[in-house]
Each structure stands twice: as C-alpha cells, then as structure tokens.
Coordinates of C-alpha atoms and ligand atoms in Angstrom, one line a residue:
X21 CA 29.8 170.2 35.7
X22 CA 28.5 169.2 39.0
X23 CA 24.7 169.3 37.8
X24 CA 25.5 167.5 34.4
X25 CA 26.2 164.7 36.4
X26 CA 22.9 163.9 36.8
X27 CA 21.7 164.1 33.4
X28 CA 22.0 161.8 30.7
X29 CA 24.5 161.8 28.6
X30 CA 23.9 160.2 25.4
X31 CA 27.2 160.3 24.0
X32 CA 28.6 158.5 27.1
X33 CA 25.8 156.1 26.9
X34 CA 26.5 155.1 23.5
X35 CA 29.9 154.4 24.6
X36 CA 29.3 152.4 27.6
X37 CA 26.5 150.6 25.8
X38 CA 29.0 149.5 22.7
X39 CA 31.5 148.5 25.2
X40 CA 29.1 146.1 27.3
X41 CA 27.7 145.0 23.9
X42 CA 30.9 143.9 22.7
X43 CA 32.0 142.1 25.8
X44 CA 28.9 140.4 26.1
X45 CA 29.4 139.2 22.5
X46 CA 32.7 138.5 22.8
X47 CA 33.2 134.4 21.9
X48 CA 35.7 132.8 23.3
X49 CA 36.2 135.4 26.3
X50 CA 39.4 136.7 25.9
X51 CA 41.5 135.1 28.9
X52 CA 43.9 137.9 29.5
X53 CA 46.0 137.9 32.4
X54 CA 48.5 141.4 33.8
X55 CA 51.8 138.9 34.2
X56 CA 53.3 138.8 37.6
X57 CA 53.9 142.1 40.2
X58 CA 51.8 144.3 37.8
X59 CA 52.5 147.6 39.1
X60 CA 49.2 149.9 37.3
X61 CA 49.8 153.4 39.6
X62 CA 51.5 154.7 36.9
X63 CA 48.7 154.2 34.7
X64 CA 46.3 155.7 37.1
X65 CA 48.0 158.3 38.1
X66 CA 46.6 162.2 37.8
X67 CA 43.1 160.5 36.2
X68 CA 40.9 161.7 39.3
X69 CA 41.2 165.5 39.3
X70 CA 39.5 168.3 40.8
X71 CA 37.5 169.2 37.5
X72 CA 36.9 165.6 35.7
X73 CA 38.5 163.8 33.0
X74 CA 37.3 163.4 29.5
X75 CA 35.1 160.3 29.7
X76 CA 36.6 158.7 26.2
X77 CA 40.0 158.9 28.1
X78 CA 38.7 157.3 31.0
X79 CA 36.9 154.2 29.3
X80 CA 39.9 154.0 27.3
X81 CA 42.1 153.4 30.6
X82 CA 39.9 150.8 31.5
X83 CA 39.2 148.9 28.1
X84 CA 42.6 149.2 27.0
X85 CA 45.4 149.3 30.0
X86 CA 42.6 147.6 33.0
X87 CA 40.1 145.2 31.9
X88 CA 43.0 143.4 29.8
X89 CA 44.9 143.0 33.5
X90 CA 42.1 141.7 34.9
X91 CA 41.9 137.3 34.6
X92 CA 38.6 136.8 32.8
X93 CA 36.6 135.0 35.4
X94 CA 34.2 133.8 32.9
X95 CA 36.7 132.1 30.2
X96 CA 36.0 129.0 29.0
X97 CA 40.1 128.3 29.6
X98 CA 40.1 129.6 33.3
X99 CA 40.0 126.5 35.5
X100 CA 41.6 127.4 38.7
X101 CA 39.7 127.7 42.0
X102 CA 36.2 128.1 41.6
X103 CA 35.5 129.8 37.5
X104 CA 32.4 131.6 36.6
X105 CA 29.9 130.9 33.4
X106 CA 27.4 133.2 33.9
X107 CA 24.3 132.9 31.0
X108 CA 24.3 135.7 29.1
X109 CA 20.2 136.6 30.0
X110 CA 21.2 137.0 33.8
X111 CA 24.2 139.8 32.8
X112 CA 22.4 141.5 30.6
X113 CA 19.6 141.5 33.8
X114 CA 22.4 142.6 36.0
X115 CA 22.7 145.5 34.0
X116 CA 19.3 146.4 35.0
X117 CA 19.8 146.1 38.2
X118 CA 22.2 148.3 37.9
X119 CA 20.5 151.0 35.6
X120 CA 17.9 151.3 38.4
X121 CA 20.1 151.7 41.2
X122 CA 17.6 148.9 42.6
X123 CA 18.0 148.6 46.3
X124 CA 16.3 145.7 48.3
X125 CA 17.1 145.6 52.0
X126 CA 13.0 145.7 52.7
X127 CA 9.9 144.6 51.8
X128 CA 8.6 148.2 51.9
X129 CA 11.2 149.6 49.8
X130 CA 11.0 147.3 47.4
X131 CA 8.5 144.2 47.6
X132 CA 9.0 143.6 43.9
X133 CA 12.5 142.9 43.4
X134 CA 12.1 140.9 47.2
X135 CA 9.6 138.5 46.1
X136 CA 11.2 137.6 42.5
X137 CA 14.6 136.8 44.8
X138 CA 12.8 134.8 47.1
X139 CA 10.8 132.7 44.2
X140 CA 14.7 131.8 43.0
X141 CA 15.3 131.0 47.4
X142 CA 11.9 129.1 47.4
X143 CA 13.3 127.0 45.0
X144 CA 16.1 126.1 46.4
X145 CA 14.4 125.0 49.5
X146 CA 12.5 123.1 47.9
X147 CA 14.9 121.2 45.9
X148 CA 17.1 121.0 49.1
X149 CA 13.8 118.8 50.6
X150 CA 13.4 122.0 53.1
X151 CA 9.7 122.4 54.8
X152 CA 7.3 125.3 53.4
X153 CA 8.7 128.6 55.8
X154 CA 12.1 128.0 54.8
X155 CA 14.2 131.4 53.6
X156 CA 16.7 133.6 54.0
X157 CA 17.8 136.2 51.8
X158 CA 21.3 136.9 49.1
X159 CA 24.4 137.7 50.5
X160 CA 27.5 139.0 48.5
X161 CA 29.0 135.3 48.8
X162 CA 29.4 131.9 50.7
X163 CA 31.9 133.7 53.2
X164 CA 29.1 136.0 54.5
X165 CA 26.6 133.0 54.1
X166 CA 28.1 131.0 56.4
X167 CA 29.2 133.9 58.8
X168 CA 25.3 134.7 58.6
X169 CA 24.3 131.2 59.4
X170 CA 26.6 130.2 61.9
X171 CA 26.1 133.3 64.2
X172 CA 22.4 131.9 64.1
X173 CA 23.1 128.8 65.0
X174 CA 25.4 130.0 68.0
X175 CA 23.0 132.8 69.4
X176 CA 20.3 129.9 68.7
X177 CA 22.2 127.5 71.2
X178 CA 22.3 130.6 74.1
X179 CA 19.3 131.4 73.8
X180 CA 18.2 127.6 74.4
X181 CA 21.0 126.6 76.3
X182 CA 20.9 128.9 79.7
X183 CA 23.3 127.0 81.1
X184 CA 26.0 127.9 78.3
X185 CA 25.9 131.9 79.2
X186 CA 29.5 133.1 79.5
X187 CA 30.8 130.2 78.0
X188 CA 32.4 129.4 74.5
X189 CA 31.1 127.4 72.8
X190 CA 32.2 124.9 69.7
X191 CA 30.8 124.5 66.2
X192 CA 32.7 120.5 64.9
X193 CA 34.1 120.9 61.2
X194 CA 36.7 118.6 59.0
X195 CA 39.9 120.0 58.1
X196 CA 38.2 119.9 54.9
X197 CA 35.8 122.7 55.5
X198 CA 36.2 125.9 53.6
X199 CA 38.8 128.7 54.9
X200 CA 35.6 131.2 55.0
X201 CA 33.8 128.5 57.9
X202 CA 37.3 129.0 59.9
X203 CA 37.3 132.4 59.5
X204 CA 33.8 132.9 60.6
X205 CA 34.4 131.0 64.0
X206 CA 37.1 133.1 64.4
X207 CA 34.7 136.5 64.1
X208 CA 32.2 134.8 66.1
X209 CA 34.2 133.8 68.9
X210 CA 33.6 130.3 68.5
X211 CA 36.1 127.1 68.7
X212 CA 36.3 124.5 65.9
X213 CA 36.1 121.2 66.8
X214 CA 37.8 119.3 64.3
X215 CA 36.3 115.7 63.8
X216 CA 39.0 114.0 61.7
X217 CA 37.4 112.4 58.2
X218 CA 37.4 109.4 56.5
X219 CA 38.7 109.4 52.7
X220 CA 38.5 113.5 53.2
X221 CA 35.0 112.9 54.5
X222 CA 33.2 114.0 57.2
X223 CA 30.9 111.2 58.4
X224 CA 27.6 110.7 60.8
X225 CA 30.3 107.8 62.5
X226 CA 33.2 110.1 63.2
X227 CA 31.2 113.2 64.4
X228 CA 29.3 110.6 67.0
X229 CA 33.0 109.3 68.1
X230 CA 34.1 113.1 68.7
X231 CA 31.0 113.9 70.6
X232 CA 31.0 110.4 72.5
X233 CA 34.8 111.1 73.5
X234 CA 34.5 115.1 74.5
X235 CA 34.8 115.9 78.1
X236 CA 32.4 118.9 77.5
X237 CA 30.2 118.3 74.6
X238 CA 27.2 120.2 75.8
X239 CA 29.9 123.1 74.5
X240 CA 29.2 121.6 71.1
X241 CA 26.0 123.3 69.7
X242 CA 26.5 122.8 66.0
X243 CA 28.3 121.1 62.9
X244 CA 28.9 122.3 60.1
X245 CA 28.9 120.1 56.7
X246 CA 30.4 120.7 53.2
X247 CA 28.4 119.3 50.1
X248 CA 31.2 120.0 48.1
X249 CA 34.5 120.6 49.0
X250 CA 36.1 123.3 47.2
X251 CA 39.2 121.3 46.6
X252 CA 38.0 118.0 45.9
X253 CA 34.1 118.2 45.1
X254 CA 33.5 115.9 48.1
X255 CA 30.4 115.3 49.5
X256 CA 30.1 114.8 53.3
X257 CA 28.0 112.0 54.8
X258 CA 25.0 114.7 54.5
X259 CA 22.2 111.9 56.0
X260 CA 25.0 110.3 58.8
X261 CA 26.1 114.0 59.8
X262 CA 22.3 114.9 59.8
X263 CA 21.0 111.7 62.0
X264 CA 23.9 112.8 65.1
X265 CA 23.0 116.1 64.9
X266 CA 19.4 115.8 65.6
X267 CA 20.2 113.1 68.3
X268 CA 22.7 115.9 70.1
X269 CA 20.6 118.9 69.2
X270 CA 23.1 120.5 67.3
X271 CA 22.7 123.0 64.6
X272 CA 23.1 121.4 61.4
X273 CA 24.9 123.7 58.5
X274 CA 25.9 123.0 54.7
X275 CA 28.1 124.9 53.0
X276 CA 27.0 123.6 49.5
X277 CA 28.6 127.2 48.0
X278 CA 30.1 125.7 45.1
X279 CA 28.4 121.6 45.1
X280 CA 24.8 122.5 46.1
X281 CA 24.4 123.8 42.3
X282 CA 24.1 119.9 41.9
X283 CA 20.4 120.4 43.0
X284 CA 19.5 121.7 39.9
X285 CA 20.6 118.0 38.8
X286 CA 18.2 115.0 38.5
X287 CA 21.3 113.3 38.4
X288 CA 23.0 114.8 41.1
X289 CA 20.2 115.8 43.8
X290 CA 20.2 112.2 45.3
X291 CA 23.7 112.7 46.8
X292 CA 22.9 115.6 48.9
X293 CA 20.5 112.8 51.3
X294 CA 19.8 114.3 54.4
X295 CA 20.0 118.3 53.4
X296 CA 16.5 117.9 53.9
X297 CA 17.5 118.4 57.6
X298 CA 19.6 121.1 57.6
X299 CA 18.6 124.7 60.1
X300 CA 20.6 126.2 57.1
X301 CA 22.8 125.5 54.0
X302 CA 24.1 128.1 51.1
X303 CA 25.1 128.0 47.2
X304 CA 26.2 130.2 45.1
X305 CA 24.5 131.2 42.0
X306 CA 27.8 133.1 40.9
X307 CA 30.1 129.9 41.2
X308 CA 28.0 126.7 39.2
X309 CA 24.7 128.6 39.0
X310 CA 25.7 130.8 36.3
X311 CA 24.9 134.0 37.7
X312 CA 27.3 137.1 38.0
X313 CA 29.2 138.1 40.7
X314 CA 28.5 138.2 44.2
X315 CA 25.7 136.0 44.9
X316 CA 25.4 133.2 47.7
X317 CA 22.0 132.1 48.5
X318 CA 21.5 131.7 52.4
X319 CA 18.6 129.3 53.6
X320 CA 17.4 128.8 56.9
X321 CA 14.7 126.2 58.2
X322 CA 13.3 128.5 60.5
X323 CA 14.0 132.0 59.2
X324 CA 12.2 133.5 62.5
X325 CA 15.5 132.0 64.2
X326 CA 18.0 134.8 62.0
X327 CA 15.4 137.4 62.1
X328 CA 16.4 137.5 66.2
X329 CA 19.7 137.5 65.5
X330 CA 20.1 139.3 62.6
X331 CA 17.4 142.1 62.5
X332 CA 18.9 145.9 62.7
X333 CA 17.1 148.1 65.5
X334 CA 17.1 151.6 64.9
X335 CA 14.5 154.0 65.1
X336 CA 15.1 155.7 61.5
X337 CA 14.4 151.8 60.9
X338 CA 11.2 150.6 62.7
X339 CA 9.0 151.3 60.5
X340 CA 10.5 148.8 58.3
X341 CA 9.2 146.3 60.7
X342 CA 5.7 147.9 61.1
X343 CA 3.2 145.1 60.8
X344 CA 2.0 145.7 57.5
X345 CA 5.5 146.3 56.2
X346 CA 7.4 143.2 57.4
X347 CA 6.0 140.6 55.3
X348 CA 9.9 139.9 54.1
X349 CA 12.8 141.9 55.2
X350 CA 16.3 140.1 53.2
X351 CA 18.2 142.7 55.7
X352 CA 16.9 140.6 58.5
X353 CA 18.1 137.5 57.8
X354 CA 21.9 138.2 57.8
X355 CA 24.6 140.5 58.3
X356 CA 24.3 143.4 56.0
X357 CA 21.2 146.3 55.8
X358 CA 21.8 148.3 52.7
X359 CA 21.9 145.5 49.3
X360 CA 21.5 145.3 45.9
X361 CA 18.7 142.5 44.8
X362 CA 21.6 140.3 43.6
X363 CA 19.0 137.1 43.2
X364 CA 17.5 138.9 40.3
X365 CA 19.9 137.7 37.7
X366 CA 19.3 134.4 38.4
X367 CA 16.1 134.8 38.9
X368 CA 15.7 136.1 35.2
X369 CA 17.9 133.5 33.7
X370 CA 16.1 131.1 35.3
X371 CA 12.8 132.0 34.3
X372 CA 14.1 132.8 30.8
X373 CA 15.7 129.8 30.2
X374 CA 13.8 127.0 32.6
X375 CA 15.4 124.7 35.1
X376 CA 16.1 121.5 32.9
X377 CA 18.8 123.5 31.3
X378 CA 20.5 124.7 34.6
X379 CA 20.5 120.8 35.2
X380 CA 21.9 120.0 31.9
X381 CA 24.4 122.7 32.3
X382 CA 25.6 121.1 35.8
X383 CA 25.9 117.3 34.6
X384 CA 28.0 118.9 31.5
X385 CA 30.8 120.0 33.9
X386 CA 30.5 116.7 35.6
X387 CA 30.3 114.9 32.3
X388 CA 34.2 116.8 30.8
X389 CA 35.4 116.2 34.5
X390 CA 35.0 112.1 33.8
X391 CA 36.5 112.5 30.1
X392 CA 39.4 114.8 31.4
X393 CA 40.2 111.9 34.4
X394 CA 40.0 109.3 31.5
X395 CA 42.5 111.2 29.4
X396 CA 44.6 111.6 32.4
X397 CA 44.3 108.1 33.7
X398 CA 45.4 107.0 30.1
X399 CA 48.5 109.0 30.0
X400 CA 51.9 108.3 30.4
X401 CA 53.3 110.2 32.5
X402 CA 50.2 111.3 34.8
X403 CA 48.9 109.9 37.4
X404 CA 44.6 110.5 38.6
X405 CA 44.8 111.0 41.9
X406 CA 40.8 110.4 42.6
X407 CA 37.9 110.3 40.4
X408 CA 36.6 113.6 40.3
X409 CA 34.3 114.5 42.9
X410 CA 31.4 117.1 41.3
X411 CA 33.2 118.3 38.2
X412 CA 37.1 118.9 40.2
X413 CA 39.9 116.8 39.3
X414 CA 43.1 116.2 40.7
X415 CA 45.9 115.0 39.2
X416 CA 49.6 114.4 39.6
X417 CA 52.9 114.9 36.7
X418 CA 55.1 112.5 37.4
X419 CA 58.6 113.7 39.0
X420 CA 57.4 117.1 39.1
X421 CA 58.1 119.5 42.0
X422 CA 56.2 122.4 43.5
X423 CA 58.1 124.4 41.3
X424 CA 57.7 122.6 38.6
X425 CA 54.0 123.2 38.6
X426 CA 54.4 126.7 39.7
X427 CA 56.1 127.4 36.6
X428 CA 54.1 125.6 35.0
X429 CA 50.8 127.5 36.3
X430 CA 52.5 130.7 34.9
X431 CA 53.5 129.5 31.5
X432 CA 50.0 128.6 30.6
X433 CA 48.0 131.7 31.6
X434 CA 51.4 133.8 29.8
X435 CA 50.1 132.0 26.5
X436 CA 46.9 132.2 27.8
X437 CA 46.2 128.3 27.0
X438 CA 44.6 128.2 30.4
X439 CA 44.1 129.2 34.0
X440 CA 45.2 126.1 36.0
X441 CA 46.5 126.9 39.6
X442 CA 47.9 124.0 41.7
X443 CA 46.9 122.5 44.8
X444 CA 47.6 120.8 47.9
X445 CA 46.5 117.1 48.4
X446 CA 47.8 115.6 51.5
X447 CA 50.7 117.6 51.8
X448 CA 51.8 117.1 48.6
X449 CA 52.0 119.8 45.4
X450 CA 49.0 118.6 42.8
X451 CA 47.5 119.9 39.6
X452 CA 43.5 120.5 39.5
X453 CA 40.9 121.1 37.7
X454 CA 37.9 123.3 38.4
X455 CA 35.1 122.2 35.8
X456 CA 32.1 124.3 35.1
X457 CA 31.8 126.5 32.1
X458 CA 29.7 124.5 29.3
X459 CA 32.2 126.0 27.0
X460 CA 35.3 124.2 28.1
X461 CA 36.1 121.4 25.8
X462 CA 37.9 118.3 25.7
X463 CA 40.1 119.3 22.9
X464 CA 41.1 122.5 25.1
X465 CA 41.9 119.5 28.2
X466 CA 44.1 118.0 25.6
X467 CA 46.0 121.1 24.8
X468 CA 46.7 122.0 28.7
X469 CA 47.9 118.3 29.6
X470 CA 50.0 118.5 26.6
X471 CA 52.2 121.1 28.1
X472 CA 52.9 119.0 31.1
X473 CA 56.1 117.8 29.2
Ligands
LIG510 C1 33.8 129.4 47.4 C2 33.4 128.8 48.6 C3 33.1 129.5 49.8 C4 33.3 131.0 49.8 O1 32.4 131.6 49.0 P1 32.7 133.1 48.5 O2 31.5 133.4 47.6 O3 34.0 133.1 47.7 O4 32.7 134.0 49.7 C5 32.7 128.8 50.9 N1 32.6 127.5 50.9 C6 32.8 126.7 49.8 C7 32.7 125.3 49.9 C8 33.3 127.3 48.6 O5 33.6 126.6 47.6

C-alpha cells in the first residue's frame, strides 16, 4: 500500500477530477449550511485506520455528509462578514498550484512562481501611488499582514529610536480598526493608543490632538489606518492621517484587507488619497479580489526595512541569501518560511481576464450596495442606517430585538435564502450587508428584506 501512494492512480483521479469539475460548474453555488451544534464525530469516526479506506468511501464522506456542512463561502446568497467570489480561471490555477506541490519561500527554489506573484504585488504598489522598490510578499491573510507589518514598523522605530530601548512602545488606532490589528499589538507587545474618530473615522485632526495632548508621545512610533472598515466600508482620512505621520515620524500602516480592492477601481482609487505615503498597507485578493482562499497581499515602501526584521537565519538557510540567490526572498518579508505561491491565482486571473474587468467587478458590488440602501430607505418598516460605505450596508427593522435578528439570521441560511449575520452599530443590534459577488442580485435583496416581517 505504502509505495502505491506515490503513484498515480487513475481511477482516483477521475474521481477527484469529476468532483472539482462539477463544483466548479455548479451555478448558483449551492449555499448549504450544517444547522446549529453540528456534531460530525460520528460521521468520522473509524475512517482513518491503520490499513486505508476505500477512496470512493472517503470522497463520499466528504461530498455527501462534509462539504454540504460546510457554508459555501463563494454563494452568490452569502452576505455575512466578508464573502468570497473567486473567478473561476484563478481556481482552476489554484488547482495547479496544488498539483505541483509548488513551494515559494525563495528565489532559488523557485524564481518562477516568485516573480509572476510579485508582477500581481508590483501592481498593487503601483496603483496604491507607492515608489519603484516597493514589495513584500503573500501571506495566508490580513491577520498575518498586519502582524508582519506592524512588527516592522516597531523594530523599525528601535532601531531609530535609541533612546526607546527597554521601553514599550504605542502603535495609535480607532476603535474602528480590525480585531486582527488588536490582536497583533497584543503579540508584539505593543499598546494601542486609541485616537477617538469622527463619524467612525479616524482623521489627520484627531490623531494630531492625541499626539499634541500625550505626556509621552515619543512612545508613539506608528498609526495604523483602515481603508475600509470591515463593518462599515469606511474610509479613514488616508491623506490627514498620512500628513501627521510624516510630521511625527511615525510609521504609517493601512489595513485596506477588504477596501483596498477599490484600487482596481477608476472610480474608487481617488478615495484612498494619501496611501501613496504609506511604509506599508495590505488587501486581500481572497476577500474583493476574487481570488481563493488565503491570500493577503503585504506591501512595504522600503522592503529592505522587513527583510531586517523578518529574514530567518539558519545555517541549512544561508545559502538562500547567497548573493546570487537573494534577488527576492517572499520568506523574508514576513512571518512565515515554508509557503505556497498563493499570488499565483490572481496572478492568472488577472492576466487572463485584464484589469478593467477586476474594476468593473468592484464598482458592481458598490453599484447593488446603493440599489439595496434605496430599497431599504423606501421601505416601511426599515430604517438605512448610513449610505453604504464600499459595497456594506447597514440597516435597522423597526422594533426588532437582538433576538429578533438572531432568529432571523438562522431562519434564512435554514431556507438557505441567504447568509446575513447581524452586527453591532453603536451599541445597538443591526442587520448588514456584505456586497461583493457579481452574482448577487437585486431580486435576491428583495427576497431577504421580505422576510423581515
Ligand atoms: C478581513 C479583515 C482582516 C483580517 O483578514 P484575514 O484575511 O481574515 O486574516 C483585517 N482587516 C480588515 C479591515 C479586514 O476586513
């Protein structure tokens, strides 16, 4: 058995192949949902034994008892949190990658899949307004983006700032920052400074009013911006935020991990103002980039900056920074060695299918978000609580309680009408709206609101 493994199996092929063939074709994409407190060790139990289990029985678990347990991600009907849409060129790609067992932590290992990845980060920068130089690498996702980033812009500040050693220092944030930003001050031993915000957003005005009122701002070495806010689709006052950090020296980070897609949009790209100045910002392709999971894009200004901090000594490992073999190293730009070339799907889609239609696919989700707010704003008994920001809205039921949208929540992904998870909006219970799949349409809006009876 043990050497079979190794050797292709045709039959099992087939099988695999019809299965991916069929997903992949599937239109819609079934929802499916596996109802509260699903309990699957039963099903699992006794199917991995000492000698192997027939591989029919096996796909059949998973096609039949797992996959329909699993929330499809990439249904037009899911609109909770963040959804996914990814094209159908960059899975199919994915399943390359994955054929190949391609790995890409170096440029000696594997230049090839390294430079198409950084032709997809090149772009970016450039949209973004970054100077020629800029880079980074992909990360599995904007939690270890902005962990990556932000321990560059701390070690960045010590190594500048002699007079800081052996004390903590502060990175300034709005409440509205994402939980992954908290999270990563937390594992880097850093405090938040928490500059309050105006409308939800963090401003140039309030940042300079935190720093100007600090006892110890020198402790203050960088701030970190959202162009996008995962809740709301609020910008931050990018160009404002920008102008006081450069005045104060402080690292300047955007987490753009769901809004940033907007640079792919003519229409969108003005707003982001002042990203042009950012030491580092992330998206990622497998939120409103259209890409399959996990991909976050991680720029720096000055890359040279996270190779210090990031780069992996080791003397199995040094020749991966020989001078003829460190032209471009992803593994030295954040924290992770061993990855898989997770820009390559994007990169292929992208190529394939050319940038104006990335653009066009962005200003579509933006363009249902402003029908859906209209439809809400017209109806009886619901209230708009903004105008969307990006492509999220929030909206209100009159009279209901947190319960009441609970319940709700369930109901709908039980008849699988939609995925719609509520919110919190200044300590109240909300419903929203996550807009991005192209596929959503307003006739499927107008069955989901009609079941807020
Ligand atoms: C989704 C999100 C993150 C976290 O990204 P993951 O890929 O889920 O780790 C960070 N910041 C913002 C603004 C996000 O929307």
């Amino acid at each position: 058995m043990a050497a079979d493994m190794f050797t292709f199996d045709p039959e099992l092929a087939d099988r695999i192949f019809a299965y991916c063939r069929e997903r992949l074709a599937m239109a819609p994409v079934a929802l499916d949902f596996g109802g509260t407190g699903t309990d699957l060790t039963g099903a699992l139990e006794g199917i991995i034994t000492p000698l192997g289990t027939d591989p029919a029985a096996v796909l059949e678990l998973f096609t039949e008892v797992l996959a329909p347990r699993v929330i499809s991600g990439d249904s037009e009907r899911f609109l909770a949190f963040i959804p996914a849409a990814p094209t159908k060129a960059s899975l199919l790609f994915d399943m390359i990658v994955s054929a190949s067992a391609l790995h890409a932590a170096s440029w000696l290992e594997s230049a090839g899949a390294v430079a198409a990845e950084n032709q997809v980060l090149e772009l970016l920068a450039s949209l973004a307004g970054l100077p020629s130089g800029a880079g980074g690498c992909f990360v599995s996702g904007g939690s270890l983006g902005n962990l990556s980033a932000l321990a560059v812009a701390r070690d960045d500040a010590y190594r500048r700032r002699p007079a800081l050693a052996g004390r903590k220092v502060r990175i300034a944030l709005s409440q509205e920052a994402h939980s992954s930003i908290g999270s990563a001050l937390h594992l880097l031993h850093v405090d938040p400074v928490l500059v309050p915000t105006v409308d939800h957003q963090l401003t140039g005005a309030a940042l300079a009013k935190v720093l100007a009122d600090d006892p110890d701002p020198e402790t203050i070495v960088a701030v970190a911006a959202t162009a996008g806010t995962t809740n709301a689709g609020i910008i931050d006052d990018l160009a404002g935020v920008a102008a006081v950090a450069q005045e104060h020296d402080l690292w300047f980070h955007v987490d753009g991990a769901y809004g940033l897609a907007g640079l792919l949009s003519d229409a969108v790209r003005p707003r982001f103002a002042g990203l042009e100045l950012a030491d580092s910002f992330i998206v990622d392709p497998h939120k409103w980039l259209f890409a399959p999971f996990d991909a976050c894009a991680l720029l720096y200004r000055r890359p040279q900056l996270a190779r210090a901090v990031h780069t992996q000594h080791a003397s199995y490992l040094d020749i991966l920074h020989d001078d003829h073999n460190i032209e471009w190293n992803p593994s030295d730009y954040a924290v992770h060695l061993s990855r898989r070339p997770r820009g390559l799907p994007i990169w292929f889609s992208l190529a394939v299918h050319g940038t104006a239609a990335y653009g066009h696919a962005v200003d579509q989700a933006i363009a249902i978000a402003h029908d859906a707010a209209a439809l809400i704003e017209a109806h009886p008994d619901l209230e708009l609580i903004r105008q969307p920001g990006l492509s999220i809205v929030l909206f209100r039921r009159r009279g209901w309680t947190t319960a009441d949208y609970e319940a709700w929540s369930e109901r709908l992904v039980l008849d699988q009408i939609g995925f719609v998870t509520p919110t919190g909006w200044e300590g109240e219970t909300v419903a929203r709206f996550a807009f991005l799949h192209p596929h959503t349409t307003l006739e499927m809006v107008e069955e989901i609101l009609a079941t807020m009876r």
